[in-house]
Short mmCIF file of C-alpha atoms in Angstrom, two decimals:
data_model
loop_
_atom_site.label_atom_id
_atom_site.label_comp_id
_atom_site.label_asym_id
_atom_site.label_seq_id
_atom_site.Cartn_x
_atom_site.Cartn_y
_atom_site.Cartn_z
CA MET A 1300 77.93 78.22 108.05
CA ILE A 1301 80.80 80.69 108.40
CA LEU A 1302 82.06 82.42 111.82
CA VAL A 1303 84.78 84.83 112.06
CA HIS A 1304 86.00 86.45 114.98
CA GLY A 1305 89.14 89.85 115.06
CA GLY A 1306 90.11 89.75 118.45
CA ALA A 1307 89.59 90.50 122.33
CA GLY A 1308 92.15 93.51 122.75
CA THR A 1309 91.44 97.06 124.04
CA VAL A 1310 89.23 98.00 120.87
CA ALA A 1311 88.67 102.56 121.17
CA PRO A 1312 86.00 103.30 120.03
CA ASP A 1313 86.96 105.54 117.02
CA ARG A 1314 87.85 101.54 115.02
CA HIS A 1315 85.26 100.13 115.44
CA ASP A 1316 83.75 100.81 111.53
CA ARG A 1317 87.13 99.40 110.46
CA LEU A 1318 86.95 96.28 112.71
CA ARG A 1319 83.18 95.34 112.05
CA ALA A 1320 84.02 96.68 107.45
CA GLY A 1321 86.79 93.75 108.29
CA VAL A 1322 85.24 90.70 109.64
CA ARG A 1323 82.56 91.06 107.17
CA ALA A 1324 84.49 90.92 103.97
CA ALA A 1325 86.56 87.53 105.75
CA ALA A 1326 82.93 85.72 106.80
CA ALA A 1327 81.89 87.38 103.25
CA ALA A 1328 85.30 85.39 101.25
CA GLY A 1329 85.37 81.91 102.84
CA HIS A 1330 80.72 81.95 102.28
CA ALA A 1331 81.47 82.12 99.07
CA ILE A 1332 84.13 78.68 99.05
CA LEU A 1333 80.93 76.87 101.42
CA ALA A 1334 78.73 78.54 98.61
CA ALA A 1335 79.99 77.38 96.01
CA GLY A 1336 80.42 73.68 97.36
CA GLY A 1337 83.36 74.06 98.92
CA TYR A 1338 85.51 72.65 101.71
CA ALA A 1339 85.06 74.40 105.53
CA LEU A 1340 89.03 74.27 105.31
CA ASP A 1341 89.97 75.85 102.44
CA ALA A 1342 86.73 78.36 103.52
CA VAL A 1343 88.54 79.59 107.50
CA VAL A 1344 92.24 80.04 105.59
CA ALA A 1345 90.66 82.34 103.31
CA SER A 1346 89.04 83.90 105.99
CA VAL A 1347 91.58 84.76 107.72
CA ARG A 1348 94.19 85.42 105.42
CA ILE A 1349 91.66 88.36 104.72
CA LEU A 1350 92.48 89.38 108.55
CA GLU A 1351 95.51 89.22 107.60
CA ASP A 1352 95.57 91.11 105.20
CA ASP A 1353 93.80 94.69 106.92
CA PRO A 1354 96.13 96.75 108.85
CA GLU A 1355 93.62 96.69 111.71
CA PHE A 1356 93.77 93.65 113.10
CA ASN A 1357 96.79 92.00 115.22
CA ALA A 1358 97.54 89.39 112.65
CA GLY A 1359 100.07 89.95 109.43
CA THR A 1360 100.74 93.58 108.52
CA GLY A 1361 99.70 94.78 111.25
CA SER A 1362 100.63 92.76 113.74
CA ALA A 1363 102.26 93.87 117.99
CA LEU A 1364 105.97 94.58 118.36
CA THR A 1365 107.90 92.76 120.61
CA ARG A 1366 110.59 94.38 123.11
CA ASP A 1367 113.39 94.74 120.16
CA GLY A 1368 110.40 95.99 117.96
CA SER A 1369 110.63 93.07 115.71
CA VAL A 1370 107.30 91.44 113.84
CA GLU A 1371 106.41 87.06 114.83
CA THR A 1372 103.63 85.64 113.46
CA GLU A 1373 102.24 82.39 114.82
CA ALA A 1374 99.32 80.60 112.88
CA CYS A 1375 96.75 77.42 112.94
CA VAL A 1376 94.59 75.36 111.17
CA MET A 1377 92.86 72.30 112.20
CA ASP A 1378 90.25 70.10 109.93
CA GLY A 1379 88.05 68.37 111.86
CA THR A 1380 86.75 65.08 109.66
CA THR A 1381 91.02 64.20 109.74
CA HIS A 1382 92.74 66.10 112.07
CA ARG A 1383 95.08 67.40 110.04
CA ILE A 1384 96.69 69.60 111.80
CA GLY A 1385 98.82 72.62 110.58
CA ALA A 1386 101.04 75.56 112.63
CA VAL A 1387 103.46 77.52 111.89
CA ALA A 1388 104.95 79.62 115.61
CA ALA A 1389 107.16 83.07 116.06
CA VAL A 1390 108.01 83.18 112.65
CA PRO A 1391 110.02 86.33 111.45
CA ASP A 1392 108.01 88.66 108.74
CA LEU A 1393 105.59 86.49 107.71
CA ALA A 1394 102.89 88.70 106.43
CA ASN A 1395 100.14 85.61 105.49
CA PRO A 1396 101.35 82.85 108.25
CA ILE A 1397 97.57 81.07 107.85
CA ALA A 1398 98.96 79.78 104.60
CA VAL A 1399 101.96 78.45 105.38
CA ALA A 1400 100.45 76.70 108.55
CA LEU A 1401 97.61 75.34 105.42
CA ALA A 1402 101.18 73.59 103.63
CA VAL A 1403 102.06 72.07 106.66
CA LEU A 1404 98.72 70.52 107.50
CA GLU A 1405 99.29 69.60 103.37
CA ALA A 1406 102.46 68.43 103.57
CA GLY A 1407 101.71 65.78 106.27
CA GLU A 1408 105.09 65.11 107.73
CA HIS A 1409 104.83 67.75 111.02
CA VAL A 1410 102.55 69.42 112.43
CA ILE A 1411 104.12 72.31 113.95
CA LEU A 1412 107.63 74.56 112.78
CA ALA A 1413 109.05 76.60 114.76
CA GLY A 1414 110.63 80.42 114.09
CA PRO A 1415 113.17 80.54 111.33
CA ALA A 1416 112.71 76.84 110.62
CA ALA A 1417 108.91 77.79 110.08
CA LEU A 1418 110.67 80.38 107.06
CA ARG A 1419 112.73 78.38 105.60
CA PHE A 1420 109.84 75.39 104.77
CA ALA A 1421 107.99 78.73 103.14
CA ALA A 1422 110.28 79.14 101.03
CA GLU A 1423 110.87 76.05 100.03
CA LEU A 1424 107.27 76.76 98.89
CA GLY A 1425 107.97 80.15 97.32
CA ILE A 1426 106.22 82.44 100.23
CA SER A 1427 109.00 84.86 101.49
CA PRO A 1428 109.22 87.46 104.17
CA ALA A 1429 107.94 90.67 104.33
CA PRO A 1430 110.29 93.14 103.46
CA GLN A 1431 111.96 94.39 106.88
CA GLY A 1432 108.91 96.62 108.55
CA ALA A 1433 106.48 95.80 105.62
CA LEU A 1434 103.92 94.27 108.40
CA ILE A 1435 104.30 97.95 111.27
CA THR A 1436 101.96 99.78 112.13
CA ASP A 1437 101.67 103.07 113.57
CA ARG A 1438 99.15 102.17 115.59
CA MET A 1439 101.99 98.83 117.17
CA ARG A 1440 104.77 101.07 117.91
CA ASP A 1441 102.52 103.30 119.53
CA ARG A 1442 101.37 100.74 121.80
CA LEU A 1443 105.37 98.92 121.96
CA ALA A 1444 105.67 102.77 123.24
CA GLU A 1445 104.09 102.89 125.99
CA ALA A 1446 104.83 99.41 126.70
CA ALA A 1447 108.64 100.32 126.87
CA ALA A 1448 107.89 103.32 129.07
CA HIS A 1449 106.10 101.45 131.71
CA GLU A 1450 108.10 99.20 131.81
CA ALA A 1451 110.97 101.48 132.31
CA THR A 1452 109.27 103.76 135.38
CA ALA A 1453 107.64 100.38 137.24
CA SER A 1454 104.32 102.08 136.78
CA ALA A 1455 101.18 100.26 137.32
CA PRO A 1456 100.56 97.80 133.93
CA VAL A 1457 99.59 97.87 130.39
CA ASP A 1458 97.75 96.54 128.65
CA ARG A 1459 99.41 94.31 126.49
CA SER A 1460 96.96 92.17 124.55
CA GLY A 1461 97.53 92.42 121.05
CA GLY A 1462 94.47 90.30 119.53
CA THR A 1463 94.09 87.61 117.21
CA VAL A 1464 91.73 86.47 114.36
CA GLY A 1465 90.03 84.04 113.42
CA ALA A 1466 87.24 81.34 112.29
CA VAL A 1467 85.18 78.02 112.26
CA ALA A 1468 82.85 76.65 109.54
CA ARG A 1469 81.13 73.80 108.92
CA ASP A 1470 80.86 72.74 104.83
CA ARG A 1471 77.95 71.06 103.33
CA HIS A 1472 79.42 67.82 103.95
CA GLY A 1473 79.56 68.35 107.31
CA ASN A 1474 83.55 69.00 107.92
CA LEU A 1475 84.07 71.55 110.76
CA ALA A 1476 87.40 73.28 110.12
CA ALA A 1477 89.16 76.44 112.56
CA ALA A 1478 91.17 78.86 112.03
CA THR A 1479 93.36 81.08 114.42
CA SER A 1480 96.80 83.30 113.30
CA THR A 1481 98.07 86.15 115.56
CA GLY A 1482 101.13 89.04 116.19
CA GLY A 1483 100.82 88.10 119.86
CA ILE A 1484 100.50 89.92 122.88
CA VAL A 1485 102.47 93.61 122.78
CA TYR A 1486 106.48 94.05 124.04
CA LYS A 1487 107.10 90.37 124.17
CA ARG A 1488 110.03 88.51 124.70
CA SER A 1489 110.96 86.86 121.20
CA GLY A 1490 110.43 83.48 120.72
CA ARG A 1491 107.24 83.77 122.71
CA VAL A 1492 104.81 80.85 121.30
CA GLY A 1493 100.59 81.84 122.40
CA ASP A 1494 98.34 79.79 122.62
CA SER A 1495 96.93 80.42 118.87
CA PRO A 1496 98.74 78.09 117.18
CA ILE A 1497 98.75 75.10 119.80
CA PRO A 1498 95.76 72.41 118.91
CA GLY A 1499 93.10 72.50 121.54
CA ALA A 1500 94.30 75.70 123.46
CA GLY A 1501 93.96 78.61 120.55
CA THR A 1502 92.28 75.93 118.51
CA TRP A 1503 90.42 72.71 117.88
CA ALA A 1504 88.42 71.67 115.52
CA ASP A 1505 86.79 68.31 115.33
CA ARG A 1506 83.92 66.02 114.52
CA THR A 1507 81.90 67.46 117.85
CA ALA A 1508 83.33 71.16 117.47
CA ALA A 1509 85.21 73.15 115.61
CA ILE A 1510 86.36 76.71 118.37
CA SER A 1511 88.95 79.28 117.60
CA ALA A 1512 89.81 81.28 121.11
CA THR A 1513 91.84 84.66 121.97
CA GLY A 1514 92.49 87.05 125.03
CA ASP A 1515 94.88 86.03 127.45
CA GLY A 1516 96.51 83.75 125.57
CA GLU A 1517 98.77 82.09 128.80
CA ALA A 1518 95.52 81.27 130.45
CA ILE A 1519 94.29 80.10 126.82
CA LEU A 1520 97.15 77.14 127.29
CA ARG A 1521 97.07 76.75 130.92
CA VAL A 1522 93.75 75.13 130.50
CA ALA A 1523 93.55 73.94 126.99
CA LEU A 1524 90.14 75.89 126.44
CA SER A 1525 89.70 74.98 122.82
CA ARG A 1526 89.86 71.38 123.28
CA GLY A 1527 87.70 71.51 127.01
CA VAL A 1528 85.07 73.86 124.79
CA ALA A 1529 84.79 69.96 122.68
CA ALA A 1530 85.22 67.00 125.07
CA ARG A 1531 82.13 68.85 127.45
CA VAL A 1532 80.14 69.20 123.26
CA ALA A 1533 81.30 65.19 123.02
CA ALA A 1534 80.21 64.07 126.10
CA GLY A 1535 76.62 65.50 125.87
CA MET A 1536 76.49 69.58 126.76
CA PRO A 1537 75.07 71.64 124.28
CA LEU A 1538 77.38 73.84 122.38
CA ARG A 1539 76.79 77.52 124.69
CA GLU A 1540 76.75 75.93 127.91
CA ALA A 1541 79.82 73.63 127.09
CA ALA A 1542 81.66 76.85 126.12
CA ILE A 1543 79.74 79.09 128.98
CA ALA A 1544 81.40 76.05 130.96
CA SER A 1545 85.35 75.99 129.90
CA LEU A 1546 85.49 79.96 130.26
CA ARG A 1547 84.64 80.40 133.67
CA GLU A 1548 87.03 76.96 134.39
CA LEU A 1549 89.57 79.34 133.21
CA HIS A 1550 89.21 82.55 135.13
CA GLU A 1551 88.41 80.43 137.65
CA ILE A 1552 91.45 79.05 138.05
CA THR A 1553 94.64 81.63 136.07
CA GLY A 1554 92.08 85.20 136.31
CA GLY A 1555 92.28 84.87 133.05
CA SER A 1556 90.00 85.72 130.60
CA ALA A 1557 88.95 85.50 126.60
CA GLY A 1558 86.74 85.25 124.98
CA LEU A 1559 85.49 82.85 121.48
CA ILE A 1560 83.64 81.14 118.42
CA ALA A 1561 82.31 77.83 118.28
CA LEU A 1562 80.73 76.01 115.91
CA ASP A 1563 79.06 72.94 115.87
CA GLY A 1564 77.67 69.30 113.82
CA SER A 1565 74.47 71.09 113.59
CA SER A 1566 75.46 74.28 112.54
CA ARG A 1567 74.76 75.90 116.20
CA VAL A 1568 76.21 78.42 116.62
CA PHE A 1569 78.20 79.67 120.70
CA VAL A 1570 79.71 83.58 120.74
CA GLN A 1571 81.42 84.48 123.97
CA LEU A 1572 82.25 87.82 124.09
CA SER A 1573 85.33 89.91 125.38
CA PRO A 1574 83.83 93.57 126.18
CA THR A 1575 85.52 94.82 122.28
CA MET A 1576 86.00 91.89 120.31
CA PRO A 1577 84.84 92.22 116.33
CA VAL A 1578 83.14 88.89 114.86
CA ALA A 1579 81.08 88.23 111.37
CA TRP A 1580 78.89 85.29 110.05
CA VAL A 1581 77.51 84.12 107.33
CA ASP A 1582 74.98 81.55 106.87
CA ALA A 1583 71.87 80.46 104.22
CA SER A 1584 69.38 83.07 105.87
CA GLY A 1585 71.81 85.41 105.73
CA GLY A 1586 74.49 87.11 107.83
CA GLY A 1587 75.51 89.72 110.79
CA ASP A 1588 77.84 91.30 111.72
CA SER A 1589 78.63 92.63 115.95
CA ILE A 1590 80.94 93.44 118.81
CA GLY A 1591 80.54 93.92 122.24
CA ASP A 1592 77.52 91.67 122.23
CA LEU A 1593 76.81 87.44 122.98
CA ILE A 1594 75.37 85.34 120.95
CA SER A 1595 74.09 82.13 120.15
#
């Protein structure tokens, strides 16, 4: 089974159909690997890569912009069976950070590479940064200008949420995996690292559960949201209750909010959505998609 999300950022109603189509395509790509007997790790990477290439989502092409108008992408992938992890953070102009995160995992020397050094590692793999400006969309230019205008006039805080994309999967061998990718928040300082590339915060997978989170990145980091869900499941709490308890804890401690997708070893699924978070899923009995609902 595979479950995909397209982030908890603000979404205009006229974008709903495009977002639903995007997460459906991503789920289908991951499921094709699972249906052929492939592994959960490869499935989540394939799904996330589809979303990175879709300019509707805040990952890869279409990423949120820093204060100086540049793109810095982040991603993480984790194999629940082996606890192998690969992540990249604050990497300039990288169209498919999930591919480089997977390479970090497979190399096994480090867990996280950050900034221009991650680009040098990517170059060793034959992966070049995108041409300057190629990942920038008009929608994100407009959102950056809006945020900058609010900052200059000291008016009410503007919505800086960017969104995130992610996938969790369980293969026929019983392996769980999770992957997350993002361009971060709008108008962030250059070098800011969010929750997505940090194991246990925005991304986690072990033999108990696989989780990909989205929302208030600083809040997710402060409570180690995804690891908290898995720890509760390991302690005997059902997945649905574990997710609810973890999200409630995040809000009580930080005042922030988040959404997540999660899958456990019995293929039970829980999705806690923000009001406009797109999701899609495919399993042996079929699939579906939704925006703004609670699925369990």
